[in-house]
mmCIF file of C-alpha atoms in Angstrom:
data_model
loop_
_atom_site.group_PDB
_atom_site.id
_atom_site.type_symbol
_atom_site.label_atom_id
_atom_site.label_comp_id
_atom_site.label_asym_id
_atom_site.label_seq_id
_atom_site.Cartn_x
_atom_site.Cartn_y
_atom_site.Cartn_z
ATOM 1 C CA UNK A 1 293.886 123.909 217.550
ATOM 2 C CA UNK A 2 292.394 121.556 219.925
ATOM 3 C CA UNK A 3 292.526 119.684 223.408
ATOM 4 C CA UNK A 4 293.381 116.398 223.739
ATOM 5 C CA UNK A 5 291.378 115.687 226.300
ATOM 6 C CA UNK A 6 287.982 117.182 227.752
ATOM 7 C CA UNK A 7 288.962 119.298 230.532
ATOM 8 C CA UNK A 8 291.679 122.144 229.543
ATOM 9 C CA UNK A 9 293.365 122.888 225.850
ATOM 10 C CA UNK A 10 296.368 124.021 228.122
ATOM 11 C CA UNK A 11 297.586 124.402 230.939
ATOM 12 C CA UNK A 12 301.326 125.229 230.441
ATOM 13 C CA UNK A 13 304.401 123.737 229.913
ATOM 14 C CA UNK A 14 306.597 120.761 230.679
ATOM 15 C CA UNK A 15 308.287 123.120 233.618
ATOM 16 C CA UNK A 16 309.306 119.585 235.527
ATOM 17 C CA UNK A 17 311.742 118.794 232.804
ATOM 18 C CA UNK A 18 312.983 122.264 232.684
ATOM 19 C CA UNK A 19 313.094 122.044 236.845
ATOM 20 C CA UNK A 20 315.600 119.476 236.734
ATOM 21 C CA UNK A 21 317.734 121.958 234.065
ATOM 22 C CA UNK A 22 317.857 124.745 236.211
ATOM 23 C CA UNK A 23 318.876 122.952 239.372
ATOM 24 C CA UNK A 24 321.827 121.482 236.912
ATOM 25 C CA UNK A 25 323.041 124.527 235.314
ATOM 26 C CA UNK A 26 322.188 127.049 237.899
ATOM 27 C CA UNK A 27 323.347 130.423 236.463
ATOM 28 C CA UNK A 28 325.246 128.541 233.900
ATOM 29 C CA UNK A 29 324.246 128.018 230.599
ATOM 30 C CA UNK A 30 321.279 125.972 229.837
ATOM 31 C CA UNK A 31 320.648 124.084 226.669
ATOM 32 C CA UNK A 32 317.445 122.683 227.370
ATOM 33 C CA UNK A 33 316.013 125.969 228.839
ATOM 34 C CA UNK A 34 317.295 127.578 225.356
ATOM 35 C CA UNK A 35 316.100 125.138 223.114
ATOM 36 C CA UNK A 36 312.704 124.794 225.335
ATOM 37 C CA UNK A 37 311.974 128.759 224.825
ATOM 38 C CA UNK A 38 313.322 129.668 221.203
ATOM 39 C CA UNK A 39 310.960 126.501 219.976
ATOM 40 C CA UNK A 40 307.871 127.296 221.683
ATOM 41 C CA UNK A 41 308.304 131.259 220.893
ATOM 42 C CA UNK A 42 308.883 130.524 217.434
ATOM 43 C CA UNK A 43 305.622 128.526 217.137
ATOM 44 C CA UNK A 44 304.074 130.992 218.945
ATOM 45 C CA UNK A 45 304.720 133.611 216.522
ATOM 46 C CA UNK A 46 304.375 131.142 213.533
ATOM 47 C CA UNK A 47 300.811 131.331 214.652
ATOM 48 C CA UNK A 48 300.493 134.947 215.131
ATOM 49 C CA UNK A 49 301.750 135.006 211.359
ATOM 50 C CA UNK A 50 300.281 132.489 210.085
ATOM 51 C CA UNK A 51 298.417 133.571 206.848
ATOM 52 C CA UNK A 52 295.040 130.890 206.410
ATOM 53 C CA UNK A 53 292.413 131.033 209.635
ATOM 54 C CA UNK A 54 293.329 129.053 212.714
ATOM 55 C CA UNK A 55 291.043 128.319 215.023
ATOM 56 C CA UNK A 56 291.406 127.325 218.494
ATOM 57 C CA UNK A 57 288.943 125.783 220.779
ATOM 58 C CA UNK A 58 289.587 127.022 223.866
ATOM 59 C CA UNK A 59 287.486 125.081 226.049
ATOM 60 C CA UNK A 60 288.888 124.705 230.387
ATOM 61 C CA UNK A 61 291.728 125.345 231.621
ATOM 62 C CA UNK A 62 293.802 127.836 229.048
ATOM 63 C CA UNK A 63 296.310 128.976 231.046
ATOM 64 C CA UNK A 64 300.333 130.210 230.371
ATOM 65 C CA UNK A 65 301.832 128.509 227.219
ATOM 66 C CA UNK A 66 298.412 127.960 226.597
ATOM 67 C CA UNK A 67 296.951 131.300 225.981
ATOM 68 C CA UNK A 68 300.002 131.886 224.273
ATOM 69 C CA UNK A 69 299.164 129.565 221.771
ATOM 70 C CA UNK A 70 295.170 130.628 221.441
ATOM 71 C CA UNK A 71 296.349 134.274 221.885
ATOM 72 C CA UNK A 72 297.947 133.945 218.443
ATOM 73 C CA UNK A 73 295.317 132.420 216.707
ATOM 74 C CA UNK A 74 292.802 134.346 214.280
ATOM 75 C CA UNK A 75 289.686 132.810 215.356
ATOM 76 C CA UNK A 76 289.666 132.099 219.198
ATOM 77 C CA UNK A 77 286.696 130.644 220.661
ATOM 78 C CA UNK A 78 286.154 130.367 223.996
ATOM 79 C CA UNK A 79 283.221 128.328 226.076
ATOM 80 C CA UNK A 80 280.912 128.615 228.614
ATOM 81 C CA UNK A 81 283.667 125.987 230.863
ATOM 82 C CA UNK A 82 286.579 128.849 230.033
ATOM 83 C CA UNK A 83 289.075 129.518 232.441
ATOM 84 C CA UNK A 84 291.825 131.470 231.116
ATOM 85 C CA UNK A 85 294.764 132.852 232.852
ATOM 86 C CA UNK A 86 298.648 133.633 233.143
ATOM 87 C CA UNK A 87 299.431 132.529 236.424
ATOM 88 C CA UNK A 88 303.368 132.985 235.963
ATOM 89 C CA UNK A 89 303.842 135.096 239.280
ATOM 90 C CA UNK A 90 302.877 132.214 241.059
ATOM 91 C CA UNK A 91 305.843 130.377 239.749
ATOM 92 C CA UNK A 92 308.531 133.165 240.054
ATOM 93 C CA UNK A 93 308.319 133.397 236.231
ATOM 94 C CA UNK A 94 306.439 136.282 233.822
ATOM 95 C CA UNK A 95 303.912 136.259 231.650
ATOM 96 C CA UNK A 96 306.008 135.081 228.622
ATOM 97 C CA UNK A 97 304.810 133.669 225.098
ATOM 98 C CA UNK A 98 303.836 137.129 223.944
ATOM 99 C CA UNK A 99 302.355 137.973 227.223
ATOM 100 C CA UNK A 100 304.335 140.706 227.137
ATOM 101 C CA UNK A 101 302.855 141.415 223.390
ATOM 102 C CA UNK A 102 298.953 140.644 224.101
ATOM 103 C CA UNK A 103 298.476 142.015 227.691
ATOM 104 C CA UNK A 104 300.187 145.375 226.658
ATOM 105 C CA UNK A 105 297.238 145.409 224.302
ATOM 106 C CA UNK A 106 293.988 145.006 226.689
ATOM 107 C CA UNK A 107 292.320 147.900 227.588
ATOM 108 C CA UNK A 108 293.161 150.448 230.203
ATOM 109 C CA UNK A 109 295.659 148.451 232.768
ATOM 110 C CA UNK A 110 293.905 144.981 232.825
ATOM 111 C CA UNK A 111 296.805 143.394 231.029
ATOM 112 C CA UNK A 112 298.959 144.465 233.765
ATOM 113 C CA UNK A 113 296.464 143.300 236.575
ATOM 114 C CA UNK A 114 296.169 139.931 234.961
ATOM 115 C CA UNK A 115 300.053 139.476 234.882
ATOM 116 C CA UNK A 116 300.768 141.051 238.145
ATOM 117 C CA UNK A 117 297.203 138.830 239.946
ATOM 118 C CA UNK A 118 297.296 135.650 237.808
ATOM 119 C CA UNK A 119 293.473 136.082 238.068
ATOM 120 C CA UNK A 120 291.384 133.658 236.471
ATOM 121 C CA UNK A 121 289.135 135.020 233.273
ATOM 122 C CA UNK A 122 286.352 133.783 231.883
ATOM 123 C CA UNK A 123 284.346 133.846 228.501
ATOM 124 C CA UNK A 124 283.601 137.529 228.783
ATOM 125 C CA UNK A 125 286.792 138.741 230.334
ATOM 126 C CA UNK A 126 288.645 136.741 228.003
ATOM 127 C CA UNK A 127 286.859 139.093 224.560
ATOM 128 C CA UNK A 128 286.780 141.863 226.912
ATOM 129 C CA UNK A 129 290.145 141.632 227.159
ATOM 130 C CA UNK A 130 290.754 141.013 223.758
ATOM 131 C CA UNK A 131 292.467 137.609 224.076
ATOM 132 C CA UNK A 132 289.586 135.876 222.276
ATOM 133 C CA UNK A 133 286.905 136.763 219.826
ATOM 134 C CA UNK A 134 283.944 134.819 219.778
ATOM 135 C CA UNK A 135 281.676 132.831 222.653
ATOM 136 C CA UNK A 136 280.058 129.579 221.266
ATOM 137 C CA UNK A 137 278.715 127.187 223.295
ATOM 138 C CA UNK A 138 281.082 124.051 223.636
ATOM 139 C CA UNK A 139 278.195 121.825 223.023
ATOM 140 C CA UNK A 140 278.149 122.770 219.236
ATOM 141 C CA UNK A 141 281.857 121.593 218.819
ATOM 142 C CA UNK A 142 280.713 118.893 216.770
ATOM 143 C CA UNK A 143 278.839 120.846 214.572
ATOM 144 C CA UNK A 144 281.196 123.527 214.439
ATOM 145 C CA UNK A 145 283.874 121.221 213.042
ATOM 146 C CA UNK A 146 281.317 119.746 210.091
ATOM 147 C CA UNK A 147 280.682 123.135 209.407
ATOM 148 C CA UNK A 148 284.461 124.095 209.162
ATOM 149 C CA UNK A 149 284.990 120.664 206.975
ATOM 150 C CA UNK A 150 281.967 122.006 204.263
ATOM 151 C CA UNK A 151 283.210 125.700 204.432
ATOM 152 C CA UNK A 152 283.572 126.968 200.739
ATOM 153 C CA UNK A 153 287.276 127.794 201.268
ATOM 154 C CA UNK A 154 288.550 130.053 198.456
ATOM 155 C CA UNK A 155 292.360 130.051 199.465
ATOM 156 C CA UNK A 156 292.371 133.452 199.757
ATOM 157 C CA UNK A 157 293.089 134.201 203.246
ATOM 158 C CA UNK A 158 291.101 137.836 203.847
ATOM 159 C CA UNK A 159 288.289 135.845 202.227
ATOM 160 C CA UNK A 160 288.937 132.864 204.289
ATOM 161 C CA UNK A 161 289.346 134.481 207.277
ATOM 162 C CA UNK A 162 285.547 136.635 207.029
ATOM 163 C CA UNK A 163 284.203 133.434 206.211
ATOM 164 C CA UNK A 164 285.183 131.550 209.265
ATOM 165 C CA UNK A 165 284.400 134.747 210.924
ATOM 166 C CA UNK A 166 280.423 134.560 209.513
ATOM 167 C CA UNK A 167 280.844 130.753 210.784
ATOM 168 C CA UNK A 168 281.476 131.168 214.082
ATOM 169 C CA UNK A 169 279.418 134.267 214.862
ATOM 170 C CA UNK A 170 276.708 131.520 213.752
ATOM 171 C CA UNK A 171 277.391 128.774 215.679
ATOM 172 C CA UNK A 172 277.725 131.615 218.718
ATOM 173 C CA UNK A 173 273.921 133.336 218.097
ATOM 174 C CA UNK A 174 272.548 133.251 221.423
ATOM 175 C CA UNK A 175 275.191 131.740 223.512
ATOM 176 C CA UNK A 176 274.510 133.344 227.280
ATOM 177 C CA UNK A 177 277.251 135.608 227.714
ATOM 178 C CA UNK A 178 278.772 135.281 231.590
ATOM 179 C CA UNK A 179 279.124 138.842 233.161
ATOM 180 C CA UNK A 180 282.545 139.697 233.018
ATOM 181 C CA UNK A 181 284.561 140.739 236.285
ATOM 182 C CA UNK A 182 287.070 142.366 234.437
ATOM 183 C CA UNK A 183 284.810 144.503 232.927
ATOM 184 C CA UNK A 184 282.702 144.870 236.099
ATOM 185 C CA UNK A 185 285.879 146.172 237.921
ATOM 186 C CA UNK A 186 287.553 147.936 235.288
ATOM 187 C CA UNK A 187 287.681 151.272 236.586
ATOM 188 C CA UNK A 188 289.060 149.873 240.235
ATOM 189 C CA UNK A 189 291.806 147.953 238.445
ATOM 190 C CA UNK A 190 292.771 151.409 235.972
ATOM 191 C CA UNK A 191 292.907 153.593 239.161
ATOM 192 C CA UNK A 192 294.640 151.258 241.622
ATOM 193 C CA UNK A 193 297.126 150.480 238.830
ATOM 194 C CA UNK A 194 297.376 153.920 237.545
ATOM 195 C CA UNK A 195 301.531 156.093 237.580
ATOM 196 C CA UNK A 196 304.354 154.858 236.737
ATOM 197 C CA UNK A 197 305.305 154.517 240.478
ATOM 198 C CA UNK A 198 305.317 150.872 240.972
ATOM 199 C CA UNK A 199 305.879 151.070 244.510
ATOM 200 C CA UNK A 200 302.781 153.177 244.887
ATOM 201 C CA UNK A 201 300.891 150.224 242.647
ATOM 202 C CA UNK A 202 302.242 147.983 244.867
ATOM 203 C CA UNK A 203 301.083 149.410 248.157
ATOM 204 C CA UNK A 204 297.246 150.310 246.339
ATOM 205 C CA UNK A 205 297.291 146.810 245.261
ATOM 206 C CA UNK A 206 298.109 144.848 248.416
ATOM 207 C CA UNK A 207 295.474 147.722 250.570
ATOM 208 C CA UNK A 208 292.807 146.872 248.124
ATOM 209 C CA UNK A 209 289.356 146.322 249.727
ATOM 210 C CA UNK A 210 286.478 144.265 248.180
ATOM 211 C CA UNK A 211 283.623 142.324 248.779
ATOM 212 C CA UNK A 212 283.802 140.531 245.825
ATOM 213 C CA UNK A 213 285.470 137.203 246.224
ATOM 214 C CA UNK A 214 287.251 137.541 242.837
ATOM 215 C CA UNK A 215 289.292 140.369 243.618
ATOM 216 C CA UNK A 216 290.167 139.484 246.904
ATOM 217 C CA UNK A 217 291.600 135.912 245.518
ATOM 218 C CA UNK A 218 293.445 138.106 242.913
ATOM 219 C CA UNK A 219 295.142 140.131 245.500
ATOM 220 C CA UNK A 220 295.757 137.423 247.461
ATOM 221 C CA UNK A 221 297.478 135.884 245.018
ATOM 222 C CA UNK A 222 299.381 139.166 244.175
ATOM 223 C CA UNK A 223 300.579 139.566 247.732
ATOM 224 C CA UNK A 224 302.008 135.784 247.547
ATOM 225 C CA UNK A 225 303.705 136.187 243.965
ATOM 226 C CA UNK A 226 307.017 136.697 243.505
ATOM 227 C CA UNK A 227 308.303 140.191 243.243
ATOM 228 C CA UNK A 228 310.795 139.276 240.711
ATOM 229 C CA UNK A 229 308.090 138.332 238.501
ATOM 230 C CA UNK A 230 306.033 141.730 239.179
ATOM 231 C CA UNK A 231 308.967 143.656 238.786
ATOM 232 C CA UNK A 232 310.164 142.432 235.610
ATOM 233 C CA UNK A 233 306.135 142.070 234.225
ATOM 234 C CA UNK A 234 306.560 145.768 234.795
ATOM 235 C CA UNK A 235 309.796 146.448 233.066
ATOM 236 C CA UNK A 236 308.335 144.569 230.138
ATOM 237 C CA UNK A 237 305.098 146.380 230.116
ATOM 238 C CA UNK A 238 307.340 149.590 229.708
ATOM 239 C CA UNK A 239 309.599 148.344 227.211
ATOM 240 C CA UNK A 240 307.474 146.681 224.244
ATOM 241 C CA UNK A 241 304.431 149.262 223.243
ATOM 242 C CA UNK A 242 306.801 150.222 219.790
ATOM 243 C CA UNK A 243 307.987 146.990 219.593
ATOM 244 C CA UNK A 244 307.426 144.503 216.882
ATOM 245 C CA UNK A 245 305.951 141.114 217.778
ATOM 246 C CA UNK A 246 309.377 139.679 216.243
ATOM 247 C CA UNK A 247 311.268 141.921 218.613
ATOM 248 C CA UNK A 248 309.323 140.860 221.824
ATOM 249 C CA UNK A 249 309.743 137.189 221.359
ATOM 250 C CA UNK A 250 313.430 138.163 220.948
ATOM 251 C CA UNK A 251 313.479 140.355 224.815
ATOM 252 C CA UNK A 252 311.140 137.828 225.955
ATOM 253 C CA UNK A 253 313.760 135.106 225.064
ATOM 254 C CA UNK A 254 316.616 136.817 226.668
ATOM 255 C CA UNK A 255 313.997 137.469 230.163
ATOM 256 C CA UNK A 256 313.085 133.793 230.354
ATOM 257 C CA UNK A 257 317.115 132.525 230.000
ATOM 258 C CA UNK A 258 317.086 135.244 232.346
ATOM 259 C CA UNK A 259 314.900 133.703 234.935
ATOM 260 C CA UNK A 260 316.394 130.403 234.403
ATOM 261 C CA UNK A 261 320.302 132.313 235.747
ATOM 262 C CA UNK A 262 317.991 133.271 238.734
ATOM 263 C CA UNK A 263 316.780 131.895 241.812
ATOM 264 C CA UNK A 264 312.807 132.913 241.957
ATOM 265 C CA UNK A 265 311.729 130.265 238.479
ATOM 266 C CA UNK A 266 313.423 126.687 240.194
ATOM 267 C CA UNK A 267 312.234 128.073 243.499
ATOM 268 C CA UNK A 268 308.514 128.955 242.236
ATOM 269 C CA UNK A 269 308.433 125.345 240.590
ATOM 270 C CA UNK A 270 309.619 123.519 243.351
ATOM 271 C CA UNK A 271 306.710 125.195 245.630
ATOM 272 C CA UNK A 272 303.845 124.620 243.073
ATOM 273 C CA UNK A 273 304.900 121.767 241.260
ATOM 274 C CA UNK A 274 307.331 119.420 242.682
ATOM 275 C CA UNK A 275 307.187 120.008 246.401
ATOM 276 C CA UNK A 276 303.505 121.167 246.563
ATOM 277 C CA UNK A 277 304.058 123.061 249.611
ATOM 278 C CA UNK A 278 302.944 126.162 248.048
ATOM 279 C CA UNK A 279 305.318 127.891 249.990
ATOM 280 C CA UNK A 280 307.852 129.562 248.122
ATOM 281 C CA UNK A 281 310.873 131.874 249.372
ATOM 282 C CA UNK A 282 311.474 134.720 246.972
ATOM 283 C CA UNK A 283 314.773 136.139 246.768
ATOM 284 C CA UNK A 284 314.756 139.093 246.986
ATOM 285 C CA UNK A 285 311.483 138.655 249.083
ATOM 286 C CA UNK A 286 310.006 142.615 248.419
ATOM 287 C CA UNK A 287 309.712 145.073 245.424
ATOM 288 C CA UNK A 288 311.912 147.433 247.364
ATOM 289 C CA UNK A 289 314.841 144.932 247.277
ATOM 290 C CA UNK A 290 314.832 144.988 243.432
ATOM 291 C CA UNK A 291 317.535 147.380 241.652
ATOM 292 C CA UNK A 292 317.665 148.447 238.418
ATOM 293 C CA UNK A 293 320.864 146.022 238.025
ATOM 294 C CA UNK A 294 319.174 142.801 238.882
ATOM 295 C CA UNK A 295 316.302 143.652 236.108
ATOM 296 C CA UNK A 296 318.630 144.468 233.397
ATOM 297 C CA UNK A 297 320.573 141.212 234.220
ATOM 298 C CA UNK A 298 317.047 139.342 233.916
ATOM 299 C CA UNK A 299 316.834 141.419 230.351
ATOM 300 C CA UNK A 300 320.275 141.404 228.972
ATOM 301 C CA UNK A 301 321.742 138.439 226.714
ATOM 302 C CA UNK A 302 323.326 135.572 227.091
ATOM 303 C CA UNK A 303 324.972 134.121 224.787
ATOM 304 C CA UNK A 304 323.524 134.157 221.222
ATOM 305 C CA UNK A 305 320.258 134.185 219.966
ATOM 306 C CA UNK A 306 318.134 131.392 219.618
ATOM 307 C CA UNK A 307 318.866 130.400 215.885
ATOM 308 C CA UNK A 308 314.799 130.143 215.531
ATOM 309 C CA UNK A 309 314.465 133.716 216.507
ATOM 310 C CA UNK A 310 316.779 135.501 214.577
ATOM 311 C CA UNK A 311 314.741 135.800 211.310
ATOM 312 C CA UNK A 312 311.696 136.381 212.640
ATOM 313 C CA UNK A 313 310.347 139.283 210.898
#
């Protein structure tokens, strides 16, 4: 699984196509937006599943529907040019495509400070945080791909897959590791993020005080994210730890035709994407605004399940 081009595998979605969906159908029912989500979540888990190796080169900019597709891959290789992240509060959305799957499972609270921050990873917080596996320097692509081509493959996946393991961990030998920030501040992030009070999160994380330039963009970009997003990122977060992948995709499904009934997504899009003004007014504009009801009507169905989605297993 490769880029196109040079600079990022992935950035994200087509969201201006679904922008001009959600200003149509409002809270009505949207075709596009279910067709748009049950396809990309079922190839999403398709990968998770998927029984041979895939590796995917995740060189620049891997960000939203982008990690979701690396996160599901067995081999993920990431480069010294890395920049992973899920910047879905920005856009009144939530870390989707198994975000609510993969960030559950980084250590301590990190997953939650990545969905509630958007904060931008690299190499080293990307394995820290176990959304890739294996640093390798992106000059060696090349060889990495001849190597790959003259593999003795065996068809026998557990045998395939520890061979492209040996492979990579190869072409990786003595790649200069980048110190990691998530690492660096892990402690910070578990205590400021610690309870089950998200109010009390809320007020740590806004009246956090750094020197470090990372963090302070990260709670920046916290205090300008929609608390919608943070809200339901939470809900999630509490929701899918027993969970089977299959049923995630299915609650994450119902939360993003959720999103599209609300105001926060079209708005989010419009100030990032369309208008550029980078401006966006959240409704409701604070965490205390949010009820119960207006997360479970985020979170409840509508209509039937995306045909893709029901068998997953």
């Amino acid at each position: 699984l490769d880029a196109a081009g040079a600079e990022r595998l992935l950035a994200g979605g087509d969201l201006r196509q679904l922008y001009r969906t959600l200003l149509e159908c409002k809270a009505g029912r949207n075709v596009y937006a279910e067709r748009f989500f049950g396809e990309e979540y079922e190839l999403d888990h398709l990968i998770h599943t998927y029984p041979k190796p895939v590796v995917c080169w995740g060189h620049g900019i891997v960000m939203g529907g982008g990690v979701g597709l690396m996160a599901g891959c067995s081999h993920r290789v990431v480069t010294e040019g890395s920049r992973v992240a899920m910047p879905e509060v920005n856009i009144g959305l939530y870390p989707d495509v198994g975000g609510s799957w993969f960030l559950r499972r980084a250590p301590g609270r990190t997953g939650l400070f990545l969905a509630f921050t958007a904060a931008q990873i690299n190499a080293a917080d990307a394995i820290f945080a176990g959304l890739a596996d294996v640093l390798v320097p992106h000059a060696a692509k090349a060889q990495v791909l001849d190597a790959i081509a003259a593999a003795p493959w065996k068809s026998a996946p557990d045998a395939d897959r520890a061979t492209m393991s040996a492979l990579l961990a190869k072409a990786g030998e003595g790649a200069a590791m980048p110190a990691s920030k998530l690492r660096e501040h892990f402690d910070l992030v578990n205590a400021t993020l610690a309870g089950d009070d998200l109010l009390e999160i809320d007020r740590r994380l806004r009246a956090l005080q750094s020197e470090d330039a990372w963090l302070q963009t990260a709670v920046r970009t916290y205090s300008k994210g929609a608390p919608s997003s943070v809200a339901l990122s939470w809900a999630l977060w509490q929701r899918v730890l027993r969970m089977s992948l299959a049923e995630v995709f299915r609650l994450e499904y119902q939360a993003s035709l959720g999103f599209c009934a609300h105001a926060d997504f079209a708005e989010g899009i419009r100030a990032v994407l369309v208008d550029k003004d980078r401006n966006p007014k959240w409704s409701p504009a604070t965490l205390v605004e949010i009820t119960p009801g207006f997360v479970e009507d985020h979170l409840r169905a509508r209509g039937e399940m995306a045909p893709e989605l029901v068998a997953l297993a």
